[in-house]
mmCIF file of C-alpha atoms in Angstrom:
data_model
loop_
_atom_site.group_PDB
_atom_site.id
_atom_site.type_symbol
_atom_site.label_atom_id
_atom_site.label_comp_id
_atom_site.label_asym_id
_atom_site.label_seq_id
_atom_site.Cartn_x
_atom_site.Cartn_y
_atom_site.Cartn_z
ATOM 1 C CA MET A 205 0.000 0.000 0.000
ATOM 2 C CA LYS A 206 1.433 3.383 -1.034
ATOM 3 C CA VAL A 207 1.264 6.508 1.125
ATOM 4 C CA ILE A 208 -0.149 9.741 -0.257
ATOM 5 C CA THR A 209 2.082 12.268 -1.999
ATOM 6 C CA ASN A 210 0.070 15.486 -1.621
ATOM 7 C CA ALA A 211 -2.604 17.209 0.455
ATOM 8 C CA ASP A 212 -5.280 16.785 -2.219
ATOM 9 C CA GLN A 213 -5.002 13.014 -1.883
ATOM 10 C CA ALA A 214 -5.468 13.255 1.888
ATOM 11 C CA LEU A 215 -8.546 15.458 1.471
ATOM 12 C CA ALA A 216 -9.962 13.083 -1.155
ATOM 13 C CA ASN A 217 -9.416 10.183 1.250
ATOM 14 C CA ILE A 218 -11.258 12.033 4.025
ATOM 15 C CA THR A 219 -14.160 12.573 1.622
ATOM 16 C CA ARG A 220 -14.074 8.917 0.550
ATOM 17 C CA LEU A 221 -14.146 7.821 4.190
ATOM 18 C CA GLN A 222 -17.506 9.545 4.645
ATOM 19 C CA SER A 223 -19.103 7.473 1.896
ATOM 20 C CA GLU A 224 -17.332 4.256 2.937
ATOM 21 C CA LEU A 225 -18.771 4.618 6.440
ATOM 22 C CA GLU A 226 -22.312 4.624 5.028
ATOM 23 C CA TYR A 227 -21.838 1.059 3.781
ATOM 24 C CA SER A 228 -19.493 -0.432 6.359
ATOM 25 C CA PRO A 229 -20.694 -0.870 9.943
ATOM 26 C CA ASN A 230 -17.420 -2.684 10.671
ATOM 27 C CA LEU A 231 -15.469 0.423 9.697
ATOM 28 C CA VAL A 232 -17.769 2.540 11.882
ATOM 29 C CA ASP A 233 -16.938 0.198 14.784
ATOM 30 C CA ARG A 234 -13.227 1.103 14.449
ATOM 31 C CA LEU A 235 -13.772 4.867 14.870
ATOM 32 C CA GLY A 236 -13.622 4.765 18.660
ATOM 33 C CA PHE A 237 -10.007 3.583 18.493
ATOM 34 C CA VAL A 238 -8.694 6.549 16.516
ATOM 35 C CA HIS A 239 -5.902 8.627 18.107
ATOM 36 C CA ALA A 240 -5.402 11.309 15.451
ATOM 37 C CA TRP A 241 -8.133 12.970 13.427
ATOM 38 C CA TYR A 242 -7.441 14.932 10.261
ATOM 39 C CA ILE A 243 -10.020 17.585 9.470
ATOM 40 C CA ASP A 244 -11.112 18.842 6.076
ATOM 41 C CA THR A 245 -12.236 22.390 6.879
ATOM 42 C CA ARG A 246 -13.096 23.527 3.358
ATOM 43 C CA ASP A 247 -16.714 23.770 4.514
ATOM 44 C CA PRO A 248 -16.234 25.347 7.972
ATOM 45 C CA GLU A 249 -19.834 24.708 9.012
ATOM 46 C CA HIS A 250 -19.580 20.995 8.130
ATOM 47 C CA PRO A 251 -15.996 19.803 8.566
ATOM 48 C CA ARG A 252 -15.165 16.258 7.544
ATOM 49 C CA PHE A 253 -13.053 14.019 9.718
ATOM 50 C CA GLY A 254 -10.673 11.266 8.735
ATOM 51 C CA PHE A 255 -8.140 9.204 10.611
ATOM 52 C CA SER A 256 -4.468 8.923 9.789
ATOM 53 C CA LYS A 257 -4.389 5.399 8.388
ATOM 54 C CA PHE A 258 -7.308 6.085 6.069
ATOM 55 C CA ALA A 259 -6.232 9.607 5.066
ATOM 56 C CA GLY A 260 -2.598 8.688 4.573
ATOM 57 C CA TYR A 261 -2.739 5.735 2.180
ATOM 58 C CA GLN A 262 -3.571 6.084 -1.502
ATOM 59 C CA ASP A 263 -6.949 4.851 -2.735
ATOM 60 C CA LEU A 264 -7.952 3.047 0.437
ATOM 61 C CA ASP A 265 -11.495 1.740 0.802
ATOM 62 C CA ALA A 266 -13.357 0.146 3.713
ATOM 63 C CA GLU A 267 -12.849 -3.413 2.517
ATOM 64 C CA THR A 268 -9.090 -3.016 2.086
ATOM 65 C CA TYR A 269 -8.711 -1.149 5.364
ATOM 66 C CA LEU A 270 -10.638 -3.765 7.346
ATOM 67 C CA ARG A 271 -8.710 -6.592 5.726
ATOM 68 C CA ASP A 272 -5.264 -5.003 6.204
ATOM 69 C CA TYR A 273 -5.516 -2.522 9.106
ATOM 70 C CA LYS A 274 -3.191 -4.548 11.348
ATOM 71 C CA GLU A 275 -0.472 -4.356 8.690
ATOM 72 C CA LEU A 276 -1.042 -0.683 7.867
ATOM 73 C CA ASP A 277 1.443 1.400 9.820
ATOM 74 C CA GLY A 278 0.053 4.599 11.312
ATOM 75 C CA ARG A 279 3.596 5.870 11.879
ATOM 76 C CA ASN A 280 4.093 5.988 8.099
ATOM 77 C CA THR A 281 0.909 7.953 7.543
ATOM 78 C CA GLU A 282 1.559 10.310 10.460
ATOM 79 C CA TRP A 283 5.004 11.009 9.005
ATOM 80 C CA VAL A 284 3.576 11.868 5.583
ATOM 81 C CA LEU A 285 0.552 13.801 6.845
ATOM 82 C CA LYS A 286 2.708 16.113 8.995
ATOM 83 C CA ASP A 287 3.842 17.777 5.761
ATOM 84 C CA TYR A 288 0.281 18.907 5.077
ATOM 85 C CA PHE A 289 -1.426 19.239 8.463
ATOM 86 C CA ASP A 290 -0.752 21.057 11.741
ATOM 87 C CA GLU A 291 -1.966 19.980 15.146
ATOM 88 C CA VAL A 292 -4.669 22.086 16.754
ATOM 89 C CA ARG A 293 -3.412 22.953 20.227
ATOM 90 C CA PRO A 294 -5.459 21.377 23.038
ATOM 91 C CA GLY A 295 -7.211 23.929 25.213
ATOM 92 C CA THR A 296 -7.700 26.422 22.391
ATOM 93 C CA GLN A 297 -11.055 27.622 21.139
ATOM 94 C CA ASP A 298 -10.421 25.894 17.798
ATOM 95 C CA PHE A 299 -9.684 22.610 19.554
ATOM 96 C CA ARG A 300 -12.869 22.823 21.611
ATOM 97 C CA ARG A 301 -14.941 23.661 18.527
ATOM 98 C CA TYR A 302 -13.478 20.869 16.381
ATOM 99 C CA HIS A 303 -13.681 18.397 19.256
ATOM 100 C CA GLU A 304 -17.349 19.244 19.752
ATOM 101 C CA GLN A 305 -17.993 18.795 16.012
ATOM 102 C CA LEU A 306 -16.091 15.485 16.061
ATOM 103 C CA THR A 307 -18.090 14.328 19.079
ATOM 104 C CA ASP A 308 -21.366 15.261 17.373
ATOM 105 C CA TRP A 309 -20.379 13.522 14.139
ATOM 106 C CA LEU A 310 -19.218 10.362 15.911
ATOM 107 C CA GLY A 311 -22.360 10.461 18.050
ATOM 108 C CA SER A 312 -24.466 10.406 14.895
ATOM 109 C CA LEU A 313 -22.676 7.139 14.073
ATOM 110 C CA GLY A 314 -23.182 5.719 17.582
ATOM 111 C CA ARG A 315 -19.557 6.266 18.603
ATOM 112 C CA THR A 316 -17.566 8.553 20.883
ATOM 113 C CA PRO A 317 -13.986 9.810 20.508
ATOM 114 C CA ARG A 318 -11.186 8.466 22.667
ATOM 115 C CA LYS A 319 -10.496 10.432 25.811
ATOM 116 C CA LYS A 320 -7.326 11.924 24.314
ATOM 117 C CA VAL A 321 -7.273 12.661 20.611
ATOM 118 C CA ARG A 322 -5.123 14.822 18.418
ATOM 119 C CA LEU A 323 -6.859 17.090 15.928
ATOM 120 C CA MET A 324 -5.076 18.172 12.770
ATOM 121 C CA VAL A 325 -6.021 20.816 10.180
ATOM 122 C CA LEU A 326 -4.547 21.658 6.805
ATOM 123 C CA LYS A 327 -1.536 23.972 7.080
ATOM 124 C CA PRO A 328 -2.364 27.658 6.482
ATOM 125 C CA GLU A 329 -0.125 27.956 3.424
ATOM 126 C CA LEU A 330 -2.020 25.092 1.773
ATOM 127 C CA ARG A 331 -5.375 26.668 2.619
ATOM 128 C CA GLU A 332 -4.121 29.974 1.200
ATOM 129 C CA ALA A 333 -3.044 28.202 -1.998
ATOM 130 C CA GLU A 334 -6.598 26.927 -2.449
ATOM 131 C CA ASN A 335 -7.955 30.436 -1.951
ATOM 132 C CA ALA A 336 -5.372 31.890 -4.325
ATOM 133 C CA GLU A 337 -6.582 29.589 -7.110
ATOM 134 C CA ASP A 338 -10.132 30.824 -6.561
ATOM 135 C CA ARG A 339 -8.850 34.409 -6.743
ATOM 136 C CA HIS A 340 -7.094 33.736 -10.056
ATOM 137 C CA LEU A 341 -10.359 32.611 -11.596
ATOM 138 C CA LEU A 342 -12.101 35.724 -10.303
ATOM 139 C CA GLU A 343 -9.384 37.952 -11.700
ATOM 140 C CA LEU A 344 -9.657 36.211 -15.075
ATOM 141 C CA LEU A 345 -13.426 36.721 -15.138
ATOM 142 C CA VAL A 346 -13.009 40.421 -14.293
ATOM 143 C CA ALA A 347 -10.401 40.851 -17.034
ATOM 144 C CA VAL A 348 -12.688 39.216 -19.596
ATOM 145 C CA ALA A 349 -15.692 41.256 -18.417
ATOM 146 C CA GLU A 350 -13.686 44.472 -18.792
ATOM 147 C CA MET A 351 -13.050 43.596 -22.447
ATOM 148 C CA LEU A 352 -16.783 43.346 -23.172
ATOM 149 C CA PRO A 353 -18.702 46.272 -24.658
ATOM 150 C CA ALA A 354 -20.783 48.165 -22.093
ATOM 151 C CA ASN A 355 -24.111 46.627 -23.129
ATOM 152 C CA GLN A 356 -22.708 43.082 -22.744
ATOM 153 C CA ARG A 357 -21.187 43.952 -19.334
ATOM 154 C CA HIS A 358 -24.668 45.093 -18.225
ATOM 155 C CA GLU A 359 -26.177 41.874 -19.563
ATOM 156 C CA LEU A 360 -23.529 39.829 -17.737
ATOM 157 C CA ARG A 361 -24.153 41.724 -14.501
ATOM 158 C CA ALA A 362 -27.917 41.091 -14.842
ATOM 159 C CA ARG A 363 -27.296 37.341 -15.244
ATOM 160 C CA LEU A 364 -25.142 37.186 -12.134
#
């Protein structure tokens, strides 16, 4: 099993975990054992949570994880994920908020988090890179709109 090579793969794995949990009660049963949670905060109101072994290996699914989890090494995934995620400091407002959201999410699955968990969020420079890409698209749209004749700019504005 290969470890991830970029943050996008980790975020995709966190998303995949959500759908895998819908069809795998055995995977849901494992959630109470998780030490480190990685959080996809792209939707701040509805963060998604994933654990290191699932987020850190390429193209993992519930069946493969459940078959091989004893052989999957969390130290390998933690080592790789540290390049893309920072730990949320315990005792901070962010930690309390994310922990509450994690507790609510796990509760909806009939589980509770371990007493001591680590919470990890995408590094700020990687979040800023995502936002910068969105800004580039906006700037391109503005540049194109400025090239339009006035009547077409008004039509465009009306459609938006």
